[in-house]
Short mmCIF file of C-alpha atoms in Angstrom, two decimals:
data_model
loop_
_atom_site.label_atom_id
_atom_site.label_comp_id
_atom_site.label_asym_id
_atom_site.label_seq_id
_atom_site.Cartn_x
_atom_site.Cartn_y
_atom_site.Cartn_z
CA MET A 1 152.08 262.73 230.11
CA ARG A 2 151.40 261.77 226.47
CA ASN A 3 152.18 257.54 224.65
CA VAL A 4 153.87 259.61 221.22
CA LEU A 5 154.13 262.80 220.12
CA ILE A 6 155.33 263.14 216.78
CA ILE A 7 157.17 266.29 215.45
CA GLY A 8 155.67 266.53 211.86
CA SER A 9 152.38 267.06 209.64
CA GLY A 10 153.52 266.36 205.77
CA CYS A 11 153.01 262.64 205.01
CA ALA A 12 155.57 260.86 207.78
CA GLY A 13 153.97 263.00 210.64
CA ASN A 14 150.41 262.56 209.58
CA THR A 15 151.32 258.64 208.21
CA ALA A 16 152.80 257.91 212.47
CA ALA A 17 149.73 259.65 213.46
CA VAL A 18 146.85 256.97 211.89
CA TYR A 19 149.28 254.09 213.14
CA ALA A 20 149.80 255.25 216.59
CA ALA A 21 146.14 256.19 216.79
CA ARG A 22 145.10 252.82 214.83
CA ALA A 23 146.65 251.25 217.59
CA ASN A 24 145.37 253.95 220.73
CA LEU A 25 147.99 255.15 221.68
CA LYS A 26 145.87 259.02 220.96
CA PRO A 27 148.95 260.27 219.66
CA LEU A 28 149.03 264.26 219.25
CA VAL A 29 150.67 265.96 216.34
CA VAL A 30 152.99 269.15 216.02
CA SER A 31 152.29 270.23 212.84
CA GLY A 32 154.60 273.78 212.38
CA ARG A 33 153.35 276.56 211.47
CA HIS A 34 154.07 275.11 207.67
CA ALA A 35 151.59 272.49 207.86
CA GLY A 36 152.04 269.95 205.24
CA GLY A 37 155.77 269.49 204.32
CA GLN A 38 156.43 269.66 201.12
CA LEU A 39 152.86 268.64 199.47
CA SER A 40 151.08 271.50 200.89
CA MET A 41 153.55 273.71 198.06
CA THR A 42 152.84 270.85 194.92
CA THR A 43 149.68 270.79 193.30
CA LEU A 44 148.59 267.84 191.57
CA VAL A 45 150.30 264.71 191.94
CA GLU A 46 150.43 261.51 190.03
CA ASN A 47 153.40 259.05 191.63
CA PHE A 48 151.03 258.51 195.32
CA PRO A 49 149.27 254.27 194.74
CA GLY A 50 145.94 254.73 194.78
CA PHE A 51 144.57 258.26 193.29
CA PRO A 52 144.38 257.25 189.55
CA GLU A 53 143.95 260.78 187.81
CA GLY A 54 146.59 262.53 190.35
CA ILE A 55 145.21 264.19 193.64
CA ASN A 56 146.79 267.63 194.49
CA GLY A 57 149.17 267.59 197.13
CA PRO A 58 147.88 269.61 200.23
CA ASP A 59 144.58 267.43 199.73
CA LEU A 60 146.07 263.97 200.22
CA VAL A 61 147.77 265.54 203.65
CA GLU A 62 144.68 267.01 204.85
CA ASN A 63 142.74 263.42 204.16
CA ILE A 64 145.08 261.38 206.09
CA LYS A 65 145.05 263.93 208.94
CA LYS A 66 141.52 263.47 208.89
CA GLN A 67 141.66 260.28 209.12
CA ALA A 68 144.56 260.17 211.74
CA GLU A 69 141.96 262.46 213.10
CA ASN A 70 139.25 259.93 212.88
CA PHE A 71 141.38 257.67 215.26
CA GLY A 72 141.95 260.11 217.59
CA ALA A 73 145.25 261.53 216.64
CA GLU A 74 145.19 265.17 218.27
CA TYR A 75 147.19 268.05 216.12
CA MET A 76 148.75 271.07 218.05
CA HIS A 77 149.48 274.07 215.93
CA GLY A 78 152.98 276.01 215.84
CA ASP A 79 156.52 274.90 215.77
CA VAL A 80 158.99 273.29 218.45
CA ILE A 81 161.47 275.59 220.09
CA GLU A 82 163.39 273.78 222.43
CA ALA A 83 163.36 269.81 223.08
CA GLN A 84 165.46 268.65 225.97
CA LEU A 85 165.73 264.31 225.29
CA SER A 86 168.27 263.42 227.70
CA CYS A 87 165.77 261.94 230.33
CA HIS A 88 163.01 260.45 229.90
CA PRO A 89 159.86 260.56 229.96
CA PHE A 90 161.43 263.89 226.90
CA ARG A 91 160.66 267.23 227.58
CA ILE A 92 159.02 269.59 224.22
CA ASN A 93 158.67 273.05 224.03
CA VAL A 94 155.68 274.17 221.20
CA GLU A 95 156.31 277.70 221.00
CA GLY A 96 156.52 277.80 224.90
CA GLU A 97 154.19 275.39 226.08
CA TRP A 98 156.56 271.88 227.81
CA ILE A 99 154.90 268.90 226.98
CA GLU A 100 156.20 265.37 228.45
CA ALA A 101 156.12 262.76 225.77
CA ARG A 102 157.03 258.20 226.10
CA THR A 103 158.30 258.59 222.69
CA VAL A 104 159.22 260.96 219.96
CA ILE A 105 158.55 260.35 216.83
CA VAL A 106 161.09 263.45 214.17
CA ALA A 107 159.15 263.63 211.31
CA SER A 108 159.85 267.47 210.32
CA GLY A 109 161.61 266.94 206.34
CA ALA A 110 163.23 269.29 204.94
CA SER A 111 163.61 272.22 203.20
CA ALA A 112 164.34 272.81 199.78
CA ARG A 113 166.99 275.57 199.43
CA TRP A 114 165.02 278.09 197.44
CA LEU A 115 166.91 281.10 195.19
CA GLY A 116 164.99 283.87 197.13
CA LEU A 117 163.27 285.89 194.68
CA GLU A 118 159.73 286.89 195.68
CA SER A 119 158.73 285.75 192.08
CA GLU A 120 159.98 282.26 192.39
CA GLN A 121 157.88 281.96 195.67
CA ARG A 122 154.97 283.13 193.85
CA LEU A 123 155.36 280.48 190.96
CA ILE A 124 155.94 277.09 193.25
CA GLY A 125 153.54 274.52 192.14
CA HIS A 126 152.93 276.72 189.22
CA GLY A 127 156.18 276.42 186.62
CA VAL A 128 158.91 276.80 189.89
CA SER A 129 160.22 273.71 192.00
CA SER A 130 162.57 271.64 193.46
CA CYS A 131 161.13 268.17 192.50
CA ALA A 132 162.03 266.58 189.25
CA THR A 133 160.88 263.02 190.08
CA CYS A 134 157.23 264.21 191.22
CA ASP A 135 157.46 266.70 188.30
CA GLY A 136 158.98 266.14 186.17
CA PHE A 137 156.21 264.36 184.20
CA PHE A 138 154.39 267.58 183.59
CA TYR A 139 157.09 269.31 180.71
CA ARG A 140 156.85 266.43 178.11
CA GLY A 141 158.30 268.12 175.31
CA LYS A 142 158.68 271.55 177.18
CA LYS A 143 161.54 273.78 177.83
CA ILE A 144 162.85 273.31 181.03
CA MET A 145 165.69 274.58 183.40
CA VAL A 146 167.76 274.22 186.09
CA VAL A 147 170.21 275.37 188.07
CA GLY A 148 172.37 274.18 190.27
CA GLY A 149 176.17 272.96 190.66
CA GLY A 150 176.46 269.61 192.52
CA ASP A 151 175.38 266.16 191.31
CA SER A 152 171.42 266.72 192.11
CA ALA A 153 171.57 269.02 189.37
CA MET A 154 172.94 267.45 187.46
CA GLU A 155 170.97 263.70 188.72
CA GLU A 156 167.79 266.12 187.75
CA ALA A 157 168.77 267.21 184.44
CA ASN A 158 169.44 263.60 183.07
CA PHE A 159 165.55 262.80 184.38
CA LEU A 160 164.36 265.76 183.08
CA THR A 161 166.04 265.06 179.24
CA ARG A 162 162.55 261.89 179.48
CA PHE A 163 160.64 264.70 178.71
CA GLY A 164 161.78 267.80 178.22
CA SER A 165 162.31 269.15 174.59
CA GLU A 166 165.20 270.48 176.19
CA VAL A 167 166.98 271.16 179.79
CA VAL A 168 169.50 273.67 180.54
CA VAL A 169 171.25 274.27 183.15
CA VAL A 170 172.71 276.83 185.39
CA HIS A 171 175.59 277.12 187.27
CA ARG A 172 176.94 280.95 188.72
CA ARG A 173 180.10 279.41 188.76
CA ASP A 174 182.89 277.94 186.05
CA GLN A 175 183.05 275.07 187.26
CA PHE A 176 181.22 272.41 188.47
CA ARG A 177 180.56 271.24 192.11
CA ALA A 178 179.21 267.85 190.76
CA SER A 179 181.27 264.49 190.29
CA LYS A 180 182.58 263.97 187.22
CA ILE A 181 180.78 261.11 186.74
CA MET A 182 178.08 263.22 187.06
CA LEU A 183 178.74 265.75 185.24
CA ASP A 184 180.20 263.55 182.29
CA ARG A 185 176.60 261.97 181.67
CA VAL A 186 174.97 265.03 181.27
CA ARG A 187 177.68 266.64 178.63
CA ARG A 188 176.95 263.50 176.66
CA ASN A 189 172.82 264.05 176.89
CA PRO A 190 172.69 266.57 173.54
CA LYS A 191 169.71 267.35 175.21
CA ILE A 192 171.24 269.38 177.83
CA LYS A 193 172.98 272.72 177.15
CA LEU A 194 175.28 274.10 180.41
CA LEU A 195 175.50 277.53 181.00
CA THR A 196 178.09 278.47 183.28
CA ASN A 197 179.21 282.04 184.68
CA THR A 198 175.15 283.24 184.50
CA VAL A 199 172.76 283.67 187.51
CA VAL A 200 169.03 283.90 187.39
CA GLU A 201 167.79 287.77 188.07
CA ASP A 202 163.96 286.33 187.45
CA ILE A 203 161.57 284.50 187.41
CA LEU A 204 158.54 285.72 184.79
CA ASP A 205 155.49 285.44 185.05
CA ALA A 206 154.34 285.73 188.55
CA GLY A 207 151.15 287.56 186.95
CA GLN A 208 150.45 285.54 184.91
CA HIS A 209 150.51 282.48 187.89
CA LEU A 210 152.59 280.24 185.65
CA VAL A 211 156.15 280.38 184.12
CA THR A 212 156.90 281.87 180.70
CA SER A 213 160.56 283.23 180.83
CA VAL A 214 163.43 283.50 182.90
CA LYS A 215 165.96 286.38 183.28
CA LEU A 216 169.37 285.88 183.14
CA ARG A 217 172.44 287.89 183.59
CA ASP A 218 176.31 287.42 182.78
CA THR A 219 178.75 287.12 185.85
CA ALA A 220 181.58 287.48 183.72
CA THR A 221 180.38 290.11 180.95
CA GLY A 222 176.77 291.78 182.63
CA VAL A 223 175.37 291.09 179.77
CA VAL A 224 170.79 290.77 181.25
CA TRP A 225 168.51 288.80 178.81
CA GLU A 226 165.77 286.50 178.95
CA GLN A 227 165.30 282.53 178.03
CA ASP A 228 161.89 280.85 177.46
CA VAL A 229 161.33 278.35 179.46
CA ASP A 230 158.93 276.48 180.88
CA GLY A 231 159.30 274.75 184.14
CA PHE A 232 161.52 275.69 185.78
CA PHE A 233 163.68 273.86 188.90
CA VAL A 234 166.00 274.98 191.70
CA ALA A 235 168.35 271.77 192.10
CA ILE A 236 170.86 273.90 194.92
CA GLY A 237 170.04 271.38 198.09
CA HIS A 238 167.76 270.65 200.59
CA ILE A 239 168.19 271.73 204.78
CA PRO A 240 166.48 268.97 207.00
CA ASN A 241 164.67 270.53 210.26
CA THR A 242 167.19 269.16 212.82
CA ALA A 243 168.94 272.12 214.53
CA VAL A 244 166.15 272.51 217.11
CA PHE A 245 167.13 269.30 218.31
CA LYS A 246 171.87 269.24 217.83
CA GLY A 247 173.46 267.87 220.34
CA GLN A 248 171.55 265.26 221.22
CA ILE A 249 169.91 263.45 217.89
CA GLU A 250 173.08 262.16 215.99
CA THR A 251 173.37 263.71 212.91
CA ASP A 252 175.47 263.83 209.31
CA ALA A 253 177.54 266.91 208.38
CA ASP A 254 174.39 268.24 206.70
CA GLY A 255 172.12 267.52 209.46
CA TYR A 256 170.51 264.84 208.11
CA ILE A 257 169.92 262.49 210.81
CA VAL A 258 171.33 259.55 211.79
CA SER A 259 169.47 255.94 211.32
CA LYS A 260 170.40 253.19 213.71
CA GLY A 261 168.60 250.50 211.48
CA GLY A 262 164.50 251.16 210.44
CA ALA A 263 163.37 254.47 212.24
CA ARG A 264 165.39 254.26 215.39
CA THR A 265 167.50 257.35 216.61
CA ASN A 266 170.36 257.48 219.03
CA ILE A 267 167.61 257.25 221.18
CA PRO A 268 166.10 254.79 222.95
CA GLY A 269 162.32 255.95 222.01
CA VAL A 270 162.95 258.72 219.56
CA PHE A 271 162.86 257.79 216.00
CA HIS A 272 162.85 259.69 213.01
CA ALA A 273 159.57 259.11 209.67
CA GLY A 274 160.79 260.95 206.01
CA ASP A 275 162.82 264.06 204.84
CA VAL A 276 164.61 264.62 208.05
CA GLN A 277 166.65 261.41 207.56
CA ASP A 278 165.96 260.61 203.59
CA ARG A 279 168.13 262.39 201.99
CA ALA A 280 168.02 260.26 198.58
CA TYR A 281 164.30 259.38 197.69
CA ARG A 282 162.14 262.19 199.13
CA GLN A 283 158.89 260.86 197.70
CA ALA A 284 155.04 261.34 199.47
CA VAL A 285 155.17 257.59 199.49
CA THR A 286 158.51 256.67 200.86
CA ALA A 287 157.29 259.08 204.21
CA ALA A 288 154.40 257.41 204.47
CA GLY A 289 155.99 254.51 204.80
CA ALA A 290 158.43 256.00 207.41
CA GLY A 291 155.93 257.39 209.09
CA CYS A 292 154.41 253.55 209.77
CA MET A 293 158.08 252.22 210.39
CA ALA A 294 158.45 255.01 213.16
CA ALA A 295 154.97 254.72 214.49
CA ILE A 296 155.20 250.75 214.44
CA GLU A 297 158.42 250.88 216.14
CA ALA A 298 157.84 253.38 219.13
CA GLU A 299 154.35 251.18 219.61
CA ARG A 300 157.06 247.96 220.57
CA PHE A 301 158.81 250.21 222.59
CA LEU A 302 156.15 250.66 224.38
CA GLU A 303 154.84 247.53 224.90
CA ALA A 304 158.65 246.88 225.90
CA GLU A 305 158.64 249.67 228.51
CA ALA A 306 155.54 248.55 230.03
CA HIS A 307 156.74 244.95 230.64
#
């Protein structure tokens, strides 16, 4: 029987583990097959407090994990494949092994939607990104491309004009899903160019381990061309990793956990932390703060249960 079971080992999950372990709750962290979350795919993180020279994303996650382990947190490799949250204690199936827990912290994150190109995957962290706030600074005075047609893409494009010399927004259709106010804002920005009816065929150059250009195709004419670019941002949405909890933890239409205040879900004793609930900020520092909140909520829940 575990006092605290934490699902996810990114900034949110590892920070929750630090706080729960310091409270002597001996948490078990189910790290997932892709341990470290979104930060494991990031190179330099310059906006996490306390690191004036910046820190590599994987190093930041590993440091928080070591900190949690120093206080007694345990880590288990594997993915959660089933959850029984209607009974108490809760039962979590980690790749065939059932674990019981008095409280559960869901910090399983959200996965960025990617285009599915092999070159894209090889260049993540080397010119390809899904977070303008995280990586825009690296492209000061450079050429930037954003793929997407919704509000997120428009917001990212506008933000990136603070750094880039030019920003090209590529969208596969001739109409944008973005709201009128966001689209108008983009159209008024002299640094932004919109390319409609255009799809990305390839990103170059994976062989050099950096983005040098993008191969584009006009869907109306079939014309293919290469366009020089230094930074490539994918803004076609995120998928919260909540499928395994469907029908138990309340989520919105997109699958994000609906918060019931603080770090609470609709199930007493089950808490949320990080990108699995946060569609607005998605930063390492906000995820860490959410992990802290969830651990404190779990500790208070266990204290109340004991009395």
